[in-house]
Tab-separated table of C-alpha atoms in Angstrom:
chain	number	residue	atom	x	y	z
A	1	UNK	CA	0.000	0.000	0.000
A	2	UNK	CA	1.284	3.436	-0.930
A	3	UNK	CA	1.758	6.196	1.671
A	4	UNK	CA	-0.951	8.211	-0.030
A	5	UNK	CA	-3.420	5.359	0.455
A	6	UNK	CA	-2.441	5.008	4.129
A	7	UNK	CA	-2.969	8.711	4.719
A	8	UNK	CA	-6.357	8.581	3.030
A	9	UNK	CA	-7.383	5.895	5.531
A	10	UNK	CA	-6.190	8.088	8.411
A	11	UNK	CA	-8.122	11.046	6.984
A	12	UNK	CA	-11.282	8.962	6.814
A	13	UNK	CA	-10.825	7.963	10.460
A	14	UNK	CA	-10.139	11.592	11.411
A	15	UNK	CA	-13.443	12.659	9.878
A	16	UNK	CA	-15.287	10.192	12.108
A	17	UNK	CA	-13.061	10.973	15.089
A	18	UNK	CA	-13.634	14.747	14.884
A	19	UNK	CA	-17.381	14.273	14.676
A	20	UNK	CA	-17.408	11.900	17.643
A	21	UNK	CA	-15.204	14.277	19.624
A	22	UNK	CA	-17.599	17.161	19.032
A	23	UNK	CA	-20.545	14.946	19.958
A	24	UNK	CA	-18.800	13.966	23.201
A	25	UNK	CA	-18.048	17.605	24.043
A	26	UNK	CA	-21.699	18.592	23.418
A	27	UNK	CA	-22.830	15.865	25.796
A	28	UNK	CA	-20.233	17.138	28.257
A	29	UNK	CA	-22.034	20.491	28.103
A	30	UNK	CA	-25.183	18.701	29.262
A	31	UNK	CA	-23.166	17.294	32.152
A	32	UNK	CA	-22.098	20.841	33.028
A	33	UNK	CA	-25.736	21.989	33.049
A	34	UNK	CA	-26.676	19.119	35.356
A	35	UNK	CA	-23.769	19.875	37.690
A	36	UNK	CA	-24.773	23.540	37.769
A	37	UNK	CA	-28.376	22.682	38.712
A	38	UNK	CA	-27.272	20.222	41.401
A	39	UNK	CA	-24.316	22.223	42.764
A	40	UNK	CA	-21.787	19.518	41.869
A	41	UNK	CA	-18.027	20.005	41.302
A	42	UNK	CA	-16.499	19.791	37.832
A	43	UNK	CA	-13.820	17.270	38.778
A	44	UNK	CA	-14.951	13.694	39.504
A	45	UNK	CA	-11.895	11.497	40.056
A	46	UNK	CA	-13.804	8.234	40.446
A	47	UNK	CA	-15.662	8.795	37.162
A	48	UNK	CA	-12.386	9.416	35.321
A	49	UNK	CA	-10.847	6.246	36.771
A	50	UNK	CA	-13.869	4.205	35.686
A	51	UNK	CA	-13.676	5.546	32.130
A	52	UNK	CA	-9.929	4.863	31.906
A	53	UNK	CA	-10.440	1.262	33.017
A	54	UNK	CA	-13.291	0.754	30.566
A	55	UNK	CA	-11.539	2.185	27.490
A	56	UNK	CA	-8.333	0.306	28.353
A	57	UNK	CA	-10.257	-2.947	28.034
A	58	UNK	CA	-11.477	-1.928	24.577
A	59	UNK	CA	-8.022	-1.885	22.965
A	60	UNK	CA	-5.076	-4.214	22.567
A	61	UNK	CA	-2.643	-4.412	25.469
A	62	UNK	CA	0.100	-2.567	23.578
A	63	UNK	CA	-2.309	0.354	22.999
A	64	UNK	CA	-3.572	0.734	26.584
A	65	UNK	CA	-1.094	3.382	27.738
A	66	UNK	CA	-1.776	5.394	24.582
A	67	UNK	CA	-5.539	5.323	24.951
A	68	UNK	CA	-5.210	6.293	28.619
A	69	UNK	CA	-3.119	9.326	27.687
A	70	UNK	CA	-5.597	10.205	24.950
A	71	UNK	CA	-8.516	10.115	27.358
A	72	UNK	CA	-6.679	12.121	29.994
A	73	UNK	CA	-6.386	14.845	27.362
A	74	UNK	CA	-10.087	14.457	26.541
A	75	UNK	CA	-10.903	14.792	30.255
A	76	UNK	CA	-8.881	18.006	30.475
A	77	UNK	CA	-10.649	19.471	27.445
A	78	UNK	CA	-14.030	18.423	28.799
A	79	UNK	CA	-13.307	19.990	32.198
A	80	UNK	CA	-12.104	23.172	30.519
A	81	UNK	CA	-15.353	23.414	28.577
A	82	UNK	CA	-17.454	22.714	31.665
A	83	UNK	CA	-15.584	25.361	33.675
A	84	UNK	CA	-16.230	27.952	30.963
A	85	UNK	CA	-19.937	27.121	30.930
A	86	UNK	CA	-20.277	27.015	34.718
A	87	UNK	CA	-18.507	30.344	35.187
A	88	UNK	CA	-19.947	32.213	32.205
A	89	UNK	CA	-22.287	35.023	33.257
A	90	UNK	CA	-21.730	34.198	36.918
A	91	UNK	CA	-21.912	37.082	39.392
A	92	UNK	CA	-18.131	37.317	39.639
A	93	UNK	CA	-17.586	37.006	35.878
A	94	UNK	CA	-20.013	39.882	35.349
A	95	UNK	CA	-18.258	41.949	38.033
A	96	UNK	CA	-14.927	41.432	36.261
A	97	UNK	CA	-16.378	42.500	32.916
A	98	UNK	CA	-17.962	45.569	34.513
A	99	UNK	CA	-14.683	46.544	36.194
A	100	UNK	CA	-12.818	46.220	32.895
A	101	UNK	CA	-15.388	48.418	31.141
A	102	UNK	CA	-15.426	51.123	33.833
A	103	UNK	CA	-11.720	51.294	34.720
A	104	UNK	CA	-9.837	54.153	32.974
A	105	UNK	CA	-7.495	53.069	30.152
A	106	UNK	CA	-4.361	54.392	31.890
A	107	UNK	CA	-3.062	53.626	35.367
A	108	UNK	CA	-2.885	56.856	37.444
A	109	UNK	CA	0.456	58.605	37.871
A	110	UNK	CA	-0.375	60.206	41.214
A	111	UNK	CA	-2.785	59.894	44.129
A	112	UNK	CA	-3.093	59.746	47.909
A	113	UNK	CA	-1.148	56.637	48.877
A	114	UNK	CA	-0.823	54.869	52.225
A	115	UNK	CA	2.399	53.038	53.050
A	116	UNK	CA	4.026	51.587	56.152
A	117	UNK	CA	7.070	53.215	57.712
A	118	UNK	CA	8.595	56.677	57.463
A	119	UNK	CA	10.440	58.729	54.875
A	120	UNK	CA	13.232	56.706	53.307
A	121	UNK	CA	11.452	53.350	53.555
A	122	UNK	CA	11.565	50.940	50.632
A	123	UNK	CA	7.773	51.293	50.559
A	124	UNK	CA	8.281	54.958	49.685
A	125	UNK	CA	10.502	53.950	46.767
A	126	UNK	CA	7.834	51.492	45.611
A	127	UNK	CA	5.141	54.190	45.808
A	128	UNK	CA	7.217	56.562	43.700
A	129	UNK	CA	7.855	53.838	41.099
A	130	UNK	CA	4.167	52.979	40.834
A	131	UNK	CA	3.058	56.635	40.910
A	132	UNK	CA	5.905	58.554	39.211
A	133	UNK	CA	4.365	62.026	39.561
A	134	UNK	CA	5.194	62.412	43.267
A	135	UNK	CA	2.233	60.807	45.056
A	136	UNK	CA	0.846	62.302	48.251
A	137	UNK	CA	2.160	59.799	50.806
A	138	UNK	CA	0.545	59.042	54.149
A	139	UNK	CA	2.770	56.964	56.434
A	140	UNK	CA	1.429	54.421	58.888
A	141	UNK	CA	3.213	52.605	61.672
A	142	UNK	CA	1.751	49.204	60.786
A	143	UNK	CA	0.629	47.226	57.737
A	144	UNK	CA	-2.811	47.014	59.335
A	145	UNK	CA	-2.968	50.807	59.258
A	146	UNK	CA	-2.413	50.773	55.486
A	147	UNK	CA	-5.215	48.252	54.900
A	148	UNK	CA	-7.569	50.212	57.173
A	149	UNK	CA	-6.796	53.562	55.509
A	150	UNK	CA	-7.750	52.157	52.097
A	151	UNK	CA	-10.774	50.236	53.359
A	152	UNK	CA	-12.193	53.304	55.140
A	153	UNK	CA	-11.481	55.649	52.216
A	154	UNK	CA	-8.829	57.766	53.933
A	155	UNK	CA	-6.400	56.971	51.075
A	156	UNK	CA	-7.150	56.042	47.471
A	157	UNK	CA	-4.315	53.523	47.338
A	158	UNK	CA	-2.115	51.488	49.625
A	159	UNK	CA	1.288	49.982	48.864
A	160	UNK	CA	2.493	46.933	50.801
A	161	UNK	CA	5.445	44.515	50.557
A	162	UNK	CA	4.293	40.965	49.990
A	163	UNK	CA	7.333	38.818	49.209
A	164	UNK	CA	11.100	38.927	48.822
A	165	UNK	CA	13.196	36.870	46.429
A	166	UNK	CA	15.751	36.064	49.162
A	167	UNK	CA	13.772	35.801	52.410
A	168	UNK	CA	10.328	34.777	51.184
A	169	UNK	CA	6.830	35.998	51.953
A	170	UNK	CA	5.940	38.870	54.249
A	171	UNK	CA	3.661	36.757	56.436
A	172	UNK	CA	2.282	39.704	58.399
A	173	UNK	CA	0.737	41.116	55.212
A	174	UNK	CA	-0.722	37.772	54.129
A	175	UNK	CA	-2.255	37.256	57.579
A	176	UNK	CA	-3.959	40.668	57.432
A	177	UNK	CA	-5.577	39.999	54.053
A	178	UNK	CA	-8.347	37.878	55.551
A	179	UNK	CA	-9.382	40.747	57.860
A	180	UNK	CA	-9.823	43.468	55.237
A	181	UNK	CA	-11.740	44.170	52.036
A	182	UNK	CA	-9.525	45.408	49.211
A	183	UNK	CA	-8.517	44.806	45.592
A	184	UNK	CA	-5.029	44.546	44.122
A	185	UNK	CA	-4.605	46.817	41.084
A	186	UNK	CA	-0.844	46.628	40.451
A	187	UNK	CA	2.290	44.879	41.691
A	188	UNK	CA	5.910	45.967	41.423
A	189	UNK	CA	9.287	44.244	41.681
A	190	UNK	CA	11.660	46.629	43.453
A	191	UNK	CA	15.435	45.972	43.610
A	192	UNK	CA	16.548	46.046	47.258
A	193	UNK	CA	20.169	46.908	48.049
A	194	UNK	CA	20.850	46.992	51.787
A	195	UNK	CA	23.735	48.914	53.374
A	196	UNK	CA	25.108	49.019	56.907
A	197	UNK	CA	24.655	52.564	58.223
A	198	UNK	CA	26.149	54.142	61.350
A	199	UNK	CA	27.014	57.550	62.737
A	200	UNK	CA	29.797	59.376	60.975
A	201	UNK	CA	33.265	58.492	62.244
A	202	UNK	CA	32.206	55.093	63.627
A	203	UNK	CA	34.062	51.997	62.375
A	204	UNK	CA	32.623	48.553	61.681
A	205	UNK	CA	34.593	46.907	64.504
A	206	UNK	CA	32.926	49.262	67.002
A	207	UNK	CA	29.406	48.060	66.178
A	208	UNK	CA	27.772	45.739	68.752
A	209	UNK	CA	24.106	45.956	67.734
A	210	UNK	CA	22.270	46.376	64.443
A	211	UNK	CA	18.618	47.330	63.883
A	212	UNK	CA	16.370	46.514	60.940
A	213	UNK	CA	13.068	45.032	59.880
A	214	UNK	CA	12.806	41.245	60.135
A	215	UNK	CA	13.014	40.973	56.346
A	216	UNK	CA	16.115	43.196	56.219
A	217	UNK	CA	17.901	41.077	58.828
A	218	UNK	CA	16.894	37.879	57.049
A	219	UNK	CA	18.142	39.146	53.697
A	220	UNK	CA	21.558	39.894	55.250
A	221	UNK	CA	21.911	36.665	57.228
A	222	UNK	CA	25.360	35.830	55.806
A	223	UNK	CA	26.774	39.203	56.865
A	224	UNK	CA	25.397	38.806	60.387
A	225	UNK	CA	26.735	35.262	60.618
A	226	UNK	CA	30.194	36.557	59.653
A	227	UNK	CA	29.975	39.065	62.528
A	228	UNK	CA	28.628	36.982	65.444
A	229	UNK	CA	29.476	39.662	68.022
A	230	UNK	CA	26.836	41.973	66.510
A	231	UNK	CA	23.382	41.591	68.069
A	232	UNK	CA	20.497	41.719	65.565
A	233	UNK	CA	17.417	43.579	66.821
A	234	UNK	CA	14.124	43.692	64.935
A	235	UNK	CA	12.314	46.998	64.495
A	236	UNK	CA	9.266	47.989	62.473
A	237	UNK	CA	10.991	49.303	59.334
A	238	UNK	CA	14.421	49.722	57.717
A	239	UNK	CA	13.999	53.504	57.588
A	240	UNK	CA	12.905	53.547	61.228
A	241	UNK	CA	16.107	51.640	62.012
A	242	UNK	CA	18.191	54.352	60.339
A	243	UNK	CA	16.365	57.097	62.238
A	244	UNK	CA	16.852	55.219	65.531
A	245	UNK	CA	20.603	55.082	64.938
A	246	UNK	CA	20.729	58.771	64.013
A	247	UNK	CA	18.809	59.758	67.154
A	248	UNK	CA	20.572	57.332	69.516
A	249	UNK	CA	23.066	58.458	72.153
A	250	UNK	CA	25.082	55.323	71.395
A	251	UNK	CA	27.873	55.114	68.846
A	252	UNK	CA	28.047	51.302	68.767
A	253	UNK	CA	24.769	50.792	66.873
A	254	UNK	CA	24.063	50.487	63.157
A	255	UNK	CA	21.113	49.997	60.825
A	256	UNK	CA	20.546	47.730	57.864
A	257	UNK	CA	18.795	50.145	55.555
A	258	UNK	CA	18.894	51.784	52.129
A	259	UNK	CA	21.541	54.092	50.698
A	260	UNK	CA	18.855	56.794	50.540
A	261	UNK	CA	18.557	56.708	54.324
A	262	UNK	CA	22.274	57.427	54.747
A	263	UNK	CA	21.792	60.824	53.151
A	264	UNK	CA	18.370	61.407	54.663
A	265	UNK	CA	19.499	60.791	58.260
A	266	UNK	CA	23.119	62.005	57.918
A	267	UNK	CA	24.679	58.583	58.451
A	268	UNK	CA	27.781	57.029	56.933
A	269	UNK	CA	27.895	53.762	55.017
A	270	UNK	CA	30.105	51.193	56.748
A	271	UNK	CA	29.445	48.461	54.217
A	272	UNK	CA	27.770	48.482	50.820
A	273	UNK	CA	25.667	45.668	49.392
A	274	UNK	CA	25.527	43.420	52.462
A	275	UNK	CA	22.501	41.528	51.180
A	276	UNK	CA	22.942	37.763	50.694
A	277	UNK	CA	21.958	37.797	47.018
A	278	UNK	CA	22.826	40.273	44.275
A	279	UNK	CA	19.460	39.425	42.755
A	280	UNK	CA	17.402	40.672	45.701
A	281	UNK	CA	13.919	41.981	44.927
A	282	UNK	CA	10.851	42.754	46.993
A	283	UNK	CA	7.432	42.520	45.404
A	284	UNK	CA	4.962	45.206	46.438
A	285	UNK	CA	1.220	45.262	45.804
A	286	UNK	CA	-0.912	48.358	45.267
A	287	UNK	CA	-4.447	48.063	46.654
A	288	UNK	CA	-7.707	50.020	46.331
A	289	UNK	CA	-11.108	49.826	47.980
A	290	UNK	CA	-13.030	49.011	44.787
A	291	UNK	CA	-12.264	46.565	42.006
A	292	UNK	CA	-10.390	48.122	39.106
A	293	UNK	CA	-8.863	46.186	36.224
A	294	UNK	CA	-6.543	48.197	34.003
A	295	UNK	CA	-5.682	47.201	30.416
A	296	UNK	CA	-2.763	44.783	30.233
A	297	UNK	CA	-3.674	42.900	33.410
A	298	UNK	CA	-1.683	39.657	33.399
A	299	UNK	CA	-1.920	38.314	36.940
A	300	UNK	CA	-4.775	37.049	39.098
A	301	UNK	CA	-4.692	36.681	42.886
A	302	UNK	CA	-7.117	34.591	44.924
A	303	UNK	CA	-7.527	33.851	48.632
A	304	UNK	CA	-9.181	30.566	49.546
A	305	UNK	CA	-9.515	27.822	52.085
A	306	UNK	CA	-10.029	24.197	51.125
A	307	UNK	CA	-11.880	21.367	52.857
A	308	UNK	CA	-9.555	19.156	54.868
A	309	UNK	CA	-10.094	16.133	52.596
A	310	UNK	CA	-7.861	14.127	50.303
A	311	UNK	CA	-7.603	15.506	46.773
A	312	UNK	CA	-9.020	18.982	47.506
A	313	UNK	CA	-5.854	20.789	46.415
A	314	UNK	CA	-5.387	18.523	43.381
A	315	UNK	CA	-8.963	19.278	42.331
A	316	UNK	CA	-8.278	23.012	42.528
A	317	UNK	CA	-5.034	22.813	40.563
A	318	UNK	CA	-6.649	20.662	37.876
A	319	UNK	CA	-9.139	23.444	37.102
A	320	UNK	CA	-6.339	25.879	36.308
A	321	UNK	CA	-4.563	23.286	34.203
A	322	UNK	CA	-7.770	22.512	32.331
A	323	UNK	CA	-8.058	26.045	30.939
A	324	UNK	CA	-4.301	26.502	30.430
A	325	UNK	CA	-3.711	28.971	33.277
A	326	UNK	CA	-0.273	28.805	34.895
A	327	UNK	CA	-0.035	29.086	38.694
A	328	UNK	CA	3.069	31.095	39.638
A	329	UNK	CA	2.699	31.111	43.421
A	330	UNK	CA	0.804	29.138	46.055
A	331	UNK	CA	1.233	30.357	49.635
A	332	UNK	CA	-0.351	28.652	52.655
A	333	UNK	CA	-0.969	30.205	56.076
A	334	UNK	CA	-2.470	28.465	59.132
A	335	UNK	CA	-6.009	29.505	60.058
A	336	UNK	CA	-6.030	30.604	63.722
A	337	UNK	CA	-8.217	28.512	66.005
A	338	UNK	CA	-8.308	25.489	63.702
A	339	UNK	CA	-6.633	22.111	63.827
A	340	UNK	CA	-4.110	22.173	60.961
A	341	UNK	CA	-6.391	23.976	58.511
A	342	UNK	CA	-4.787	26.388	56.075
A	343	UNK	CA	-5.747	29.401	54.016
A	344	UNK	CA	-4.169	29.549	50.562
A	345	UNK	CA	-3.079	32.584	48.563
A	346	UNK	CA	-2.739	31.854	44.873
A	347	UNK	CA	-1.204	33.898	42.061
A	348	UNK	CA	-1.763	32.847	38.462
A	349	UNK	CA	-0.836	34.202	35.060
A	350	UNK	CA	-3.922	35.047	33.064
A	351	UNK	CA	-5.661	37.740	31.055
A	352	UNK	CA	-9.110	38.631	32.459
A	353	UNK	CA	-10.101	39.691	28.940
A	354	UNK	CA	-9.993	35.969	28.063
A	355	UNK	CA	-13.456	34.456	28.527
A	356	UNK	CA	-11.994	31.157	29.754
A	357	UNK	CA	-10.003	32.943	32.457
A	358	UNK	CA	-13.003	34.999	33.611
A	359	UNK	CA	-15.185	31.919	33.650
A	360	UNK	CA	-12.613	30.006	35.683
A	361	UNK	CA	-12.495	32.781	38.285
A	362	UNK	CA	-16.277	33.052	38.267
A	363	UNK	CA	-16.798	29.332	38.786
A	364	UNK	CA	-14.256	29.218	41.629
A	365	UNK	CA	-15.556	32.275	43.500
A	366	UNK	CA	-19.270	31.658	43.041
A	367	UNK	CA	-19.085	27.948	43.869
A	368	UNK	CA	-17.724	28.617	47.355
A	369	UNK	CA	-17.871	31.262	50.078
A	370	UNK	CA	-14.283	30.289	50.882
A	371	UNK	CA	-12.815	31.752	47.655
A	372	UNK	CA	-12.145	35.494	47.288
A	373	UNK	CA	-10.846	37.308	44.222
A	374	UNK	CA	-8.114	39.682	45.415
A	375	UNK	CA	-7.463	41.275	42.050
A	376	UNK	CA	-6.616	41.136	38.349
A	377	UNK	CA	-3.661	43.392	37.642
A	378	UNK	CA	-0.341	44.013	35.906
A	379	UNK	CA	2.867	42.749	37.479
A	380	UNK	CA	5.172	45.724	36.847
A	381	UNK	CA	8.898	44.998	36.496
């Protein structure tokens, strides 16, 4: 038989195969409608196992692994279609569309912005990167103060650190998210270059104690380990640490802070670039009271808790995989007062202008009171 003849046979099979595939997907839509009416989840692991066993028995032994892989792909496509149908025109999907329609086309260049710390803080630098036309900054002593200022309408925006490439997540911010209503509208990666600052004329060997934020100390762990005689003391902010040193009567104290703070508080730099990694970045989020989705949004953040049952997390992850959405971060935090229950914070790459992405978010949020959309926004680099 000639190759042409073989390919004609394959084409004839493909014609039947494509028709049967479409027929199966249409029936899958009926399954989605039934699940919607009866409040059933999209993913049914036992059903998929049963189908895999059944179709494996329908083919020769040497074809079983191939048919199983084929049907796993069919399952993923079927779930993706069901998710789109379940989430389409849901309350959350409509809210996302409305926010996209009503949000101005350009992100603002100025505004009244809440941030934690004092002048010279890295949060100030982040604010000025996000809002380049000199925003009106309102400083708060705590992260909770920033959330509250935005929630109560005192400030239009709030800027908060959420994770560092060297030392990890800022847990205090994650833990406050469950207590406040807000929406993320932008995130920013800010290069962080710590210095050791002291009073002018003081030498490194004279230092016995250093002040900084917990994150600052953690990001300079190697330097502190190399100087075991120096006591590390946590304070509320790197800029606050610099001000404490400047105002102290002691000459044996130093601060791990920014180069900007050296000039701001008339300190000298004892050591440059003491951070553990040259590639040290802190990610900041910008929050508002109301949902706004600016053009170019490419990241989605959700907060959720899952039932303490086997397969709950796998079920969640499979929904993202089904519609081709990549999860870039999954953070878990213990829920106070519970026995090993956790709240998850999830970041995914996705365009809310994509119907599949909106439908996925809609189906997740509207199916459960335990899922909250934190925002659809641009991750600014």
